[in-house]
Amino acid sequence: MARPTSAADAAGLGRGRAVAFVLPALVLIGVFLLFPALWTIYLGLTDYRLTGLAAADPQVVGLGNYTAALADPRFLSSLWLTLLYVGGSAVVGQAGLGFTLAWILRTRTGPLRRVVEGAVLLSWILPSTVVGMLWFALLDRDDGTLNALLHTPGFAWLLDYPLLSIIVFNVWRGTAFSMMLYSAALENVPPSHLETARLAGASVPQQLRDVVLPTIRRHVLTNLLLISLWTFNDFTPFVLTGGGPEGRSEILPVYVYRVALHDGQLGVGAAISFLILLINLVFALAYLRLLRGRRRAEKVTEVAEVAAAGGPPA
Protein backbone atom coordinates (compact mmCIF):
# COMPACT_ATOMS: atom_id res chain seq x y z
CA MET A 1 0.00 0.00 0.00
CA ALA A 2 1.38 3.39 -0.97
CA ARG A 3 2.18 5.73 1.89
CA PRO A 4 0.25 9.04 1.75
CA THR A 5 2.48 11.96 0.86
CA SER A 6 0.80 14.42 3.22
CA ALA A 7 -1.22 14.38 6.39
CA ALA A 8 -4.96 14.04 6.15
CA ASP A 9 -6.66 17.39 5.66
CA ALA A 10 -10.23 17.46 6.94
CA ALA A 11 -10.99 20.74 5.15
CA GLY A 12 -9.46 19.58 1.87
CA LEU A 13 -7.36 22.74 1.52
CA GLY A 14 -3.86 21.34 1.62
CA ARG A 15 -1.05 22.73 3.74
CA GLY A 16 -0.08 25.54 1.36
CA ARG A 17 -3.60 26.88 0.91
CA ALA A 18 -4.33 26.49 4.62
CA VAL A 19 -1.28 28.64 5.47
CA ALA A 20 -2.31 31.22 2.86
CA PHE A 21 -5.81 31.25 4.37
CA VAL A 22 -4.64 32.15 7.91
CA LEU A 23 -1.66 34.30 6.88
CA PRO A 24 -3.57 37.64 6.72
CA ALA A 25 -4.87 37.09 10.26
CA LEU A 26 -1.37 36.21 11.49
CA VAL A 27 0.03 39.35 9.87
CA LEU A 28 -2.59 41.54 11.55
CA ILE A 29 -1.94 39.88 14.92
CA GLY A 30 1.79 40.44 14.48
CA VAL A 31 1.45 44.09 13.45
CA PHE A 32 -1.19 45.23 15.92
CA LEU A 33 -0.56 42.93 18.91
CA LEU A 34 2.83 41.21 18.90
CA PHE A 35 4.97 44.10 17.66
CA PRO A 36 3.46 46.72 20.04
CA ALA A 37 3.88 44.31 22.95
CA LEU A 38 7.54 43.67 22.14
CA TRP A 39 8.14 47.39 21.53
CA THR A 40 6.58 48.24 24.90
CA ILE A 41 8.84 45.72 26.64
CA TYR A 42 11.87 47.28 24.93
CA LEU A 43 10.83 50.84 25.86
CA GLY A 44 10.41 49.73 29.46
CA LEU A 45 14.12 48.91 29.54
CA THR A 46 15.19 52.38 28.32
CA ASP A 47 15.02 55.99 29.53
CA TYR A 48 13.00 56.96 26.45
CA ARG A 49 11.20 60.28 26.86
CA LEU A 50 8.63 62.16 24.85
CA THR A 51 10.94 65.15 24.32
CA GLY A 52 14.57 66.08 24.91
CA LEU A 53 17.84 64.25 24.36
CA ALA A 54 16.45 60.95 25.66
CA ALA A 55 13.87 61.05 22.87
CA ALA A 56 16.57 61.26 20.20
CA ASP A 57 19.05 58.89 21.80
CA PRO A 58 17.47 56.67 24.48
CA GLN A 59 19.77 54.62 26.67
CA VAL A 60 19.15 51.16 28.06
CA VAL A 61 18.65 51.32 31.84
CA GLY A 62 17.71 47.68 32.42
CA LEU A 63 15.28 47.15 35.26
CA GLY A 64 15.73 50.67 36.59
CA ASN A 65 12.26 51.78 35.44
CA TYR A 66 10.64 48.81 37.15
CA THR A 67 12.41 49.34 40.47
CA ALA A 68 11.61 53.05 40.33
CA ALA A 69 7.93 52.34 39.65
CA LEU A 70 7.64 49.76 42.41
CA ALA A 71 9.26 52.19 44.86
CA ASP A 72 7.01 55.09 43.82
CA PRO A 73 4.25 55.76 46.40
CA ARG A 74 2.02 57.01 43.58
CA PHE A 75 2.24 53.63 41.84
CA LEU A 76 1.41 51.72 45.01
CA SER A 77 -1.47 54.10 45.75
CA SER A 78 -2.80 53.72 42.20
CA LEU A 79 -2.53 49.94 42.45
CA TRP A 80 -4.53 49.93 45.69
CA LEU A 81 -7.17 52.27 44.23
CA THR A 82 -7.41 50.05 41.15
CA LEU A 83 -7.98 46.95 43.26
CA LEU A 84 -10.72 48.80 45.17
CA TYR A 85 -12.19 49.98 41.88
CA VAL A 86 -12.22 46.46 40.42
CA GLY A 87 -13.57 44.88 43.60
CA GLY A 88 -16.29 47.46 44.10
CA SER A 89 -17.47 48.05 40.55
CA ALA A 90 -16.82 44.68 38.86
CA VAL A 91 -16.79 41.86 41.41
CA VAL A 92 -19.43 43.27 43.76
CA GLY A 93 -21.29 45.81 41.65
CA GLN A 94 -21.59 44.50 38.10
CA ALA A 95 -21.59 40.80 38.96
CA GLY A 96 -23.97 41.22 41.91
CA LEU A 97 -26.39 43.62 40.25
CA GLY A 98 -26.24 41.74 36.95
CA PHE A 99 -27.17 38.46 38.64
CA THR A 100 -29.90 40.14 40.69
CA LEU A 101 -31.52 41.60 37.58
CA ALA A 102 -31.21 38.32 35.67
CA TRP A 103 -32.76 36.40 38.58
CA ILE A 104 -35.65 38.83 38.98
CA LEU A 105 -36.38 39.03 35.24
CA ARG A 106 -36.07 35.31 34.51
CA THR A 107 -39.79 34.70 35.07
CA ARG A 108 -41.03 38.13 34.08
CA THR A 109 -42.75 38.81 30.78
CA GLY A 110 -44.34 41.83 29.23
CA PRO A 111 -43.30 45.48 28.92
CA LEU A 112 -41.56 45.76 32.30
CA ARG A 113 -38.88 43.25 31.33
CA ARG A 114 -38.35 44.88 27.95
CA VAL A 115 -38.03 48.34 29.52
CA VAL A 116 -35.48 47.17 32.12
CA GLU A 117 -33.45 45.23 29.58
CA GLY A 118 -33.53 48.14 27.14
CA ALA A 119 -32.39 50.64 29.76
CA VAL A 120 -29.54 48.40 30.94
CA LEU A 121 -28.41 47.61 27.39
CA LEU A 122 -28.53 51.28 26.44
CA SER A 123 -26.01 52.11 29.14
CA TRP A 124 -23.71 49.41 27.75
CA ILE A 125 -23.84 50.23 24.03
CA LEU A 126 -23.32 53.98 24.42
CA PRO A 127 -19.71 55.12 23.82
CA SER A 128 -17.73 55.35 27.04
CA THR A 129 -16.83 59.00 26.52
CA VAL A 130 -20.46 59.95 25.98
CA VAL A 131 -21.49 58.08 29.12
CA GLY A 132 -18.68 59.76 31.05
CA MET A 133 -19.84 63.22 30.00
CA LEU A 134 -23.45 62.38 30.90
CA TRP A 135 -22.37 61.31 34.37
CA PHE A 136 -20.24 64.43 34.71
CA ALA A 137 -23.37 66.48 34.01
CA LEU A 138 -25.30 64.36 36.52
CA LEU A 139 -22.76 64.84 39.32
CA ASP A 140 -21.68 68.40 38.54
CA ARG A 141 -21.27 70.60 41.61
CA ASP A 142 -23.07 73.68 40.33
CA ASP A 143 -25.64 72.56 37.75
CA GLY A 144 -25.72 68.78 38.31
CA THR A 145 -28.96 66.89 37.87
CA LEU A 146 -28.42 64.82 41.03
CA ASN A 147 -28.05 67.90 43.24
CA ALA A 148 -31.20 69.34 41.69
CA LEU A 149 -33.14 66.15 42.47
CA LEU A 150 -31.81 65.87 46.03
CA HIS A 151 -32.04 69.62 46.71
CA THR A 152 -28.34 69.71 47.67
CA PRO A 153 -26.97 72.64 45.64
CA GLY A 154 -23.20 72.94 45.63
CA PHE A 155 -22.50 69.41 46.89
CA ALA A 156 -19.28 68.23 45.18
CA TRP A 157 -19.77 64.52 44.57
CA LEU A 158 -16.69 64.19 42.37
CA LEU A 159 -14.51 66.04 44.88
CA ASP A 160 -15.77 64.55 48.14
CA TYR A 161 -16.39 60.98 46.93
CA PRO A 162 -14.29 60.53 43.77
CA LEU A 163 -13.62 56.78 44.07
CA LEU A 164 -17.22 55.98 45.02
CA SER A 165 -18.44 58.12 42.11
CA ILE A 166 -16.42 56.23 39.49
CA ILE A 167 -17.38 52.88 41.07
CA VAL A 168 -21.11 53.68 40.81
CA PHE A 169 -20.55 55.03 37.29
CA ASN A 170 -18.83 51.84 36.15
CA VAL A 171 -21.48 49.63 37.76
CA TRP A 172 -24.20 51.49 35.87
CA ARG A 173 -22.21 51.29 32.64
CA GLY A 174 -21.12 47.65 32.74
CA THR A 175 -23.94 45.72 34.43
CA ALA A 176 -25.57 44.83 31.09
CA PHE A 177 -22.89 42.29 30.16
CA SER A 178 -23.23 40.42 33.44
CA MET A 179 -27.01 40.51 33.25
CA MET A 180 -27.06 39.03 29.73
CA LEU A 181 -24.54 36.33 30.59
CA TYR A 182 -26.39 35.33 33.75
CA SER A 183 -29.73 35.39 31.95
CA ALA A 184 -28.39 32.86 29.47
CA ALA A 185 -26.82 30.81 32.28
CA LEU A 186 -30.06 30.65 34.26
CA GLU A 187 -31.74 29.03 31.27
CA ASN A 188 -29.55 25.97 32.00
CA VAL A 189 -30.96 25.57 35.52
CA PRO A 190 -33.65 22.83 35.35
CA PRO A 191 -36.95 24.23 36.69
CA SER A 192 -37.67 20.83 38.21
CA HIS A 193 -34.63 21.19 40.48
CA LEU A 194 -35.83 24.54 41.78
CA GLU A 195 -39.34 23.19 42.25
CA THR A 196 -38.03 20.19 44.17
CA ALA A 197 -35.95 22.44 46.42
CA ARG A 198 -38.94 24.71 47.01
CA LEU A 199 -41.20 21.80 47.92
CA ALA A 200 -38.50 20.52 50.30
CA GLY A 201 -38.77 23.80 52.18
CA ALA A 202 -35.63 25.52 50.85
CA SER A 203 -35.71 29.29 51.00
CA VAL A 204 -34.64 31.44 48.06
CA PRO A 205 -31.10 31.94 49.44
CA GLN A 206 -30.82 28.19 49.94
CA GLN A 207 -32.02 27.54 46.39
CA LEU A 208 -29.41 29.94 45.09
CA ARG A 209 -26.66 28.37 47.18
CA ASP A 210 -27.47 24.69 46.64
CA VAL A 211 -29.05 24.59 43.17
CA VAL A 212 -28.45 27.69 41.07
CA LEU A 213 -24.85 28.68 41.83
CA PRO A 214 -23.43 25.13 41.53
CA THR A 215 -25.10 24.84 38.12
CA ILE A 216 -23.84 28.14 36.71
CA ARG A 217 -20.49 28.45 38.53
CA ARG A 218 -18.51 28.22 35.28
CA HIS A 219 -20.49 31.14 33.88
CA VAL A 220 -19.86 33.05 37.11
CA LEU A 221 -16.10 32.51 36.92
CA THR A 222 -16.01 33.43 33.22
CA ASN A 223 -17.95 36.61 33.87
CA LEU A 224 -15.74 37.58 36.81
CA LEU A 225 -12.60 37.02 34.74
CA LEU A 226 -13.77 39.18 31.84
CA ILE A 227 -15.21 42.08 33.80
CA SER A 228 -12.22 42.12 36.19
CA LEU A 229 -9.76 42.44 33.29
CA TRP A 230 -11.88 45.06 31.53
CA THR A 231 -12.29 47.13 34.67
CA PHE A 232 -8.63 46.85 35.64
CA ASN A 233 -7.65 48.44 32.31
CA ASP A 234 -10.47 50.99 32.18
CA PHE A 235 -9.46 54.57 31.35
CA THR A 236 -12.96 56.09 31.19
CA PRO A 237 -12.98 57.39 34.82
CA PHE A 238 -10.44 59.98 33.65
CA VAL A 239 -13.36 61.76 31.94
CA LEU A 240 -15.08 62.19 35.31
CA THR A 241 -12.32 63.01 37.75
CA GLY A 242 -9.03 63.22 35.82
CA GLY A 243 -7.51 61.10 38.57
CA GLY A 244 -8.14 63.72 41.21
CA PRO A 245 -8.56 65.32 43.55
CA GLU A 246 -5.01 64.81 44.81
CA GLY A 247 -4.78 61.38 43.21
CA ARG A 248 -7.74 59.94 45.14
CA SER A 249 -9.18 58.39 41.96
CA GLU A 250 -5.93 57.90 40.03
CA ILE A 251 -6.27 54.26 38.99
CA LEU A 252 -3.40 52.58 37.13
CA PRO A 253 -4.47 53.38 33.53
CA VAL A 254 -4.76 57.07 34.48
CA TYR A 255 -1.42 56.90 36.29
CA VAL A 256 0.26 55.44 33.18
CA TYR A 257 -1.22 58.26 31.07
CA ARG A 258 0.13 60.91 33.43
CA VAL A 259 3.59 59.36 33.62
CA ALA A 260 3.99 58.56 29.93
CA LEU A 261 2.27 61.49 28.20
CA HIS A 262 1.80 64.24 30.79
CA ASP A 263 5.28 63.83 32.33
CA GLY A 264 6.85 62.59 29.09
CA GLN A 265 8.50 59.50 30.66
CA LEU A 266 7.61 56.97 27.99
CA GLY A 267 10.13 54.43 29.25
CA VAL A 268 8.70 54.45 32.77
CA GLY A 269 5.18 54.39 31.38
CA ALA A 270 6.03 51.35 29.25
CA ALA A 271 7.47 49.58 32.30
CA ILE A 272 4.32 50.26 34.29
CA SER A 273 2.20 49.01 31.38
CA PHE A 274 4.14 45.74 31.41
CA LEU A 275 3.58 45.45 35.17
CA ILE A 276 -0.15 45.92 34.54
CA LEU A 277 0.04 43.12 31.96
CA LEU A 278 1.64 40.84 34.55
CA ILE A 279 -1.06 41.68 37.10
CA ASN A 280 -3.73 40.89 34.51
CA LEU A 281 -1.97 37.59 33.84
CA VAL A 282 -2.08 36.76 37.56
CA PHE A 283 -5.82 37.51 37.60
CA ALA A 284 -6.42 35.30 34.57
CA LEU A 285 -4.34 32.40 35.90
CA ALA A 286 -6.08 32.55 39.28
CA TYR A 287 -9.53 32.38 37.68
CA LEU A 288 -8.48 29.61 35.29
CA ARG A 289 -6.95 27.60 38.11
CA LEU A 290 -10.13 27.96 40.12
CA LEU A 291 -12.19 26.89 37.11
CA ARG A 292 -10.02 23.83 36.53
CA GLY A 293 -10.26 22.95 40.20
CA ARG A 294 -14.05 23.02 39.92
CA ARG A 295 -13.93 20.73 36.90
CA ARG A 296 -11.69 18.25 38.70
CA ALA A 297 -14.02 18.28 41.70
CA GLU A 298 -16.95 17.53 39.40
CA LYS A 299 -15.12 14.58 37.85
CA VAL A 300 -14.23 13.18 41.27
CA THR A 301 -17.86 13.53 42.34
CA GLU A 302 -19.06 11.74 39.19
CA VAL A 303 -16.60 8.88 39.75
CA ALA A 304 -17.68 8.57 43.38
CA GLU A 305 -21.36 8.44 42.39
CA VAL A 306 -20.69 5.75 39.78
CA ALA A 307 -18.68 3.70 42.29
CA ALA A 308 -21.42 4.05 44.90
CA ALA A 309 -23.97 2.83 42.35
CA GLY A 310 -21.96 -0.34 41.71
CA GLY A 311 -20.01 0.73 38.66
CA PRO A 312 -21.01 1.84 35.16
CA PRO A 313 -23.93 0.12 33.52
CA ALA A 314 -23.11 -2.81 31.25
Coordinates of N, CA and C in Angstrom, one line a residue, residues 13 16 47 63 68 72 93 105 114 122 127 176 181 194 235 255 271 295-296 311:
L13 N -8.1 21.6 2.1 CA -7.4 22.7 1.5 C -5.9 22.4 1.1
G16 N -0.4 24.2 1.9 CA -0.1 25.5 1.4 C -1.3 26.5 1.4
D47 N 15.4 54.7 28.9 CA 15.0 56.0 29.5 C 14.3 56.9 28.5
L63 N 16.5 47.2 34.4 CA 15.3 47.2 35.3 C 15.1 48.4 36.1
A68 N 12.1 51.7 40.0 CA 11.6 53.0 40.3 C 10.1 53.1 40.5
D72 N 7.7 53.8 43.9 CA 7.0 55.1 43.8 C 5.7 55.0 44.6
G93 N -20.3 45.0 42.3 CA -21.3 45.8 41.6 C -21.9 45.2 40.4
L105 N -35.7 39.0 36.5 CA -36.4 39.0 35.2 C -36.6 37.7 34.6
R114 N -39.0 44.2 29.1 CA -38.3 44.9 27.9 C -37.8 46.3 28.3
L122 N -28.9 50.0 26.9 CA -28.5 51.3 26.4 C -27.3 51.8 27.1
P127 N -21.2 54.9 23.7 CA -19.7 55.1 23.8 C -19.3 55.6 25.2
A176 N -24.8 45.5 32.2 CA -25.6 44.8 31.1 C -24.9 43.5 30.7
L181 N -25.2 37.6 30.4 CA -24.5 36.3 30.6 C -25.3 35.5 31.6
L194 N -35.4 23.4 40.9 CA -35.8 24.5 41.8 C -37.2 24.2 42.4
F235 N -10.0 53.2 31.3 CA -9.5 54.6 31.4 C -10.6 55.6 31.5
Y255 N -2.8 56.7 35.8 CA -1.4 56.9 36.3 C -0.4 56.7 35.2
A271 N 7.2 50.5 31.2 CA 7.5 49.6 32.3 C 6.2 49.3 33.2
R295 N -13.7 21.8 37.8 CA -13.9 20.7 36.9 C -13.4 19.4 37.5
R296 N -12.2 19.5 38.1 CA -11.7 18.2 38.7 C -12.6 17.7 39.8
G311 N -20.7 0.7 39.9 CA -20.0 0.7 38.7 C -20.9 1.1 37.5

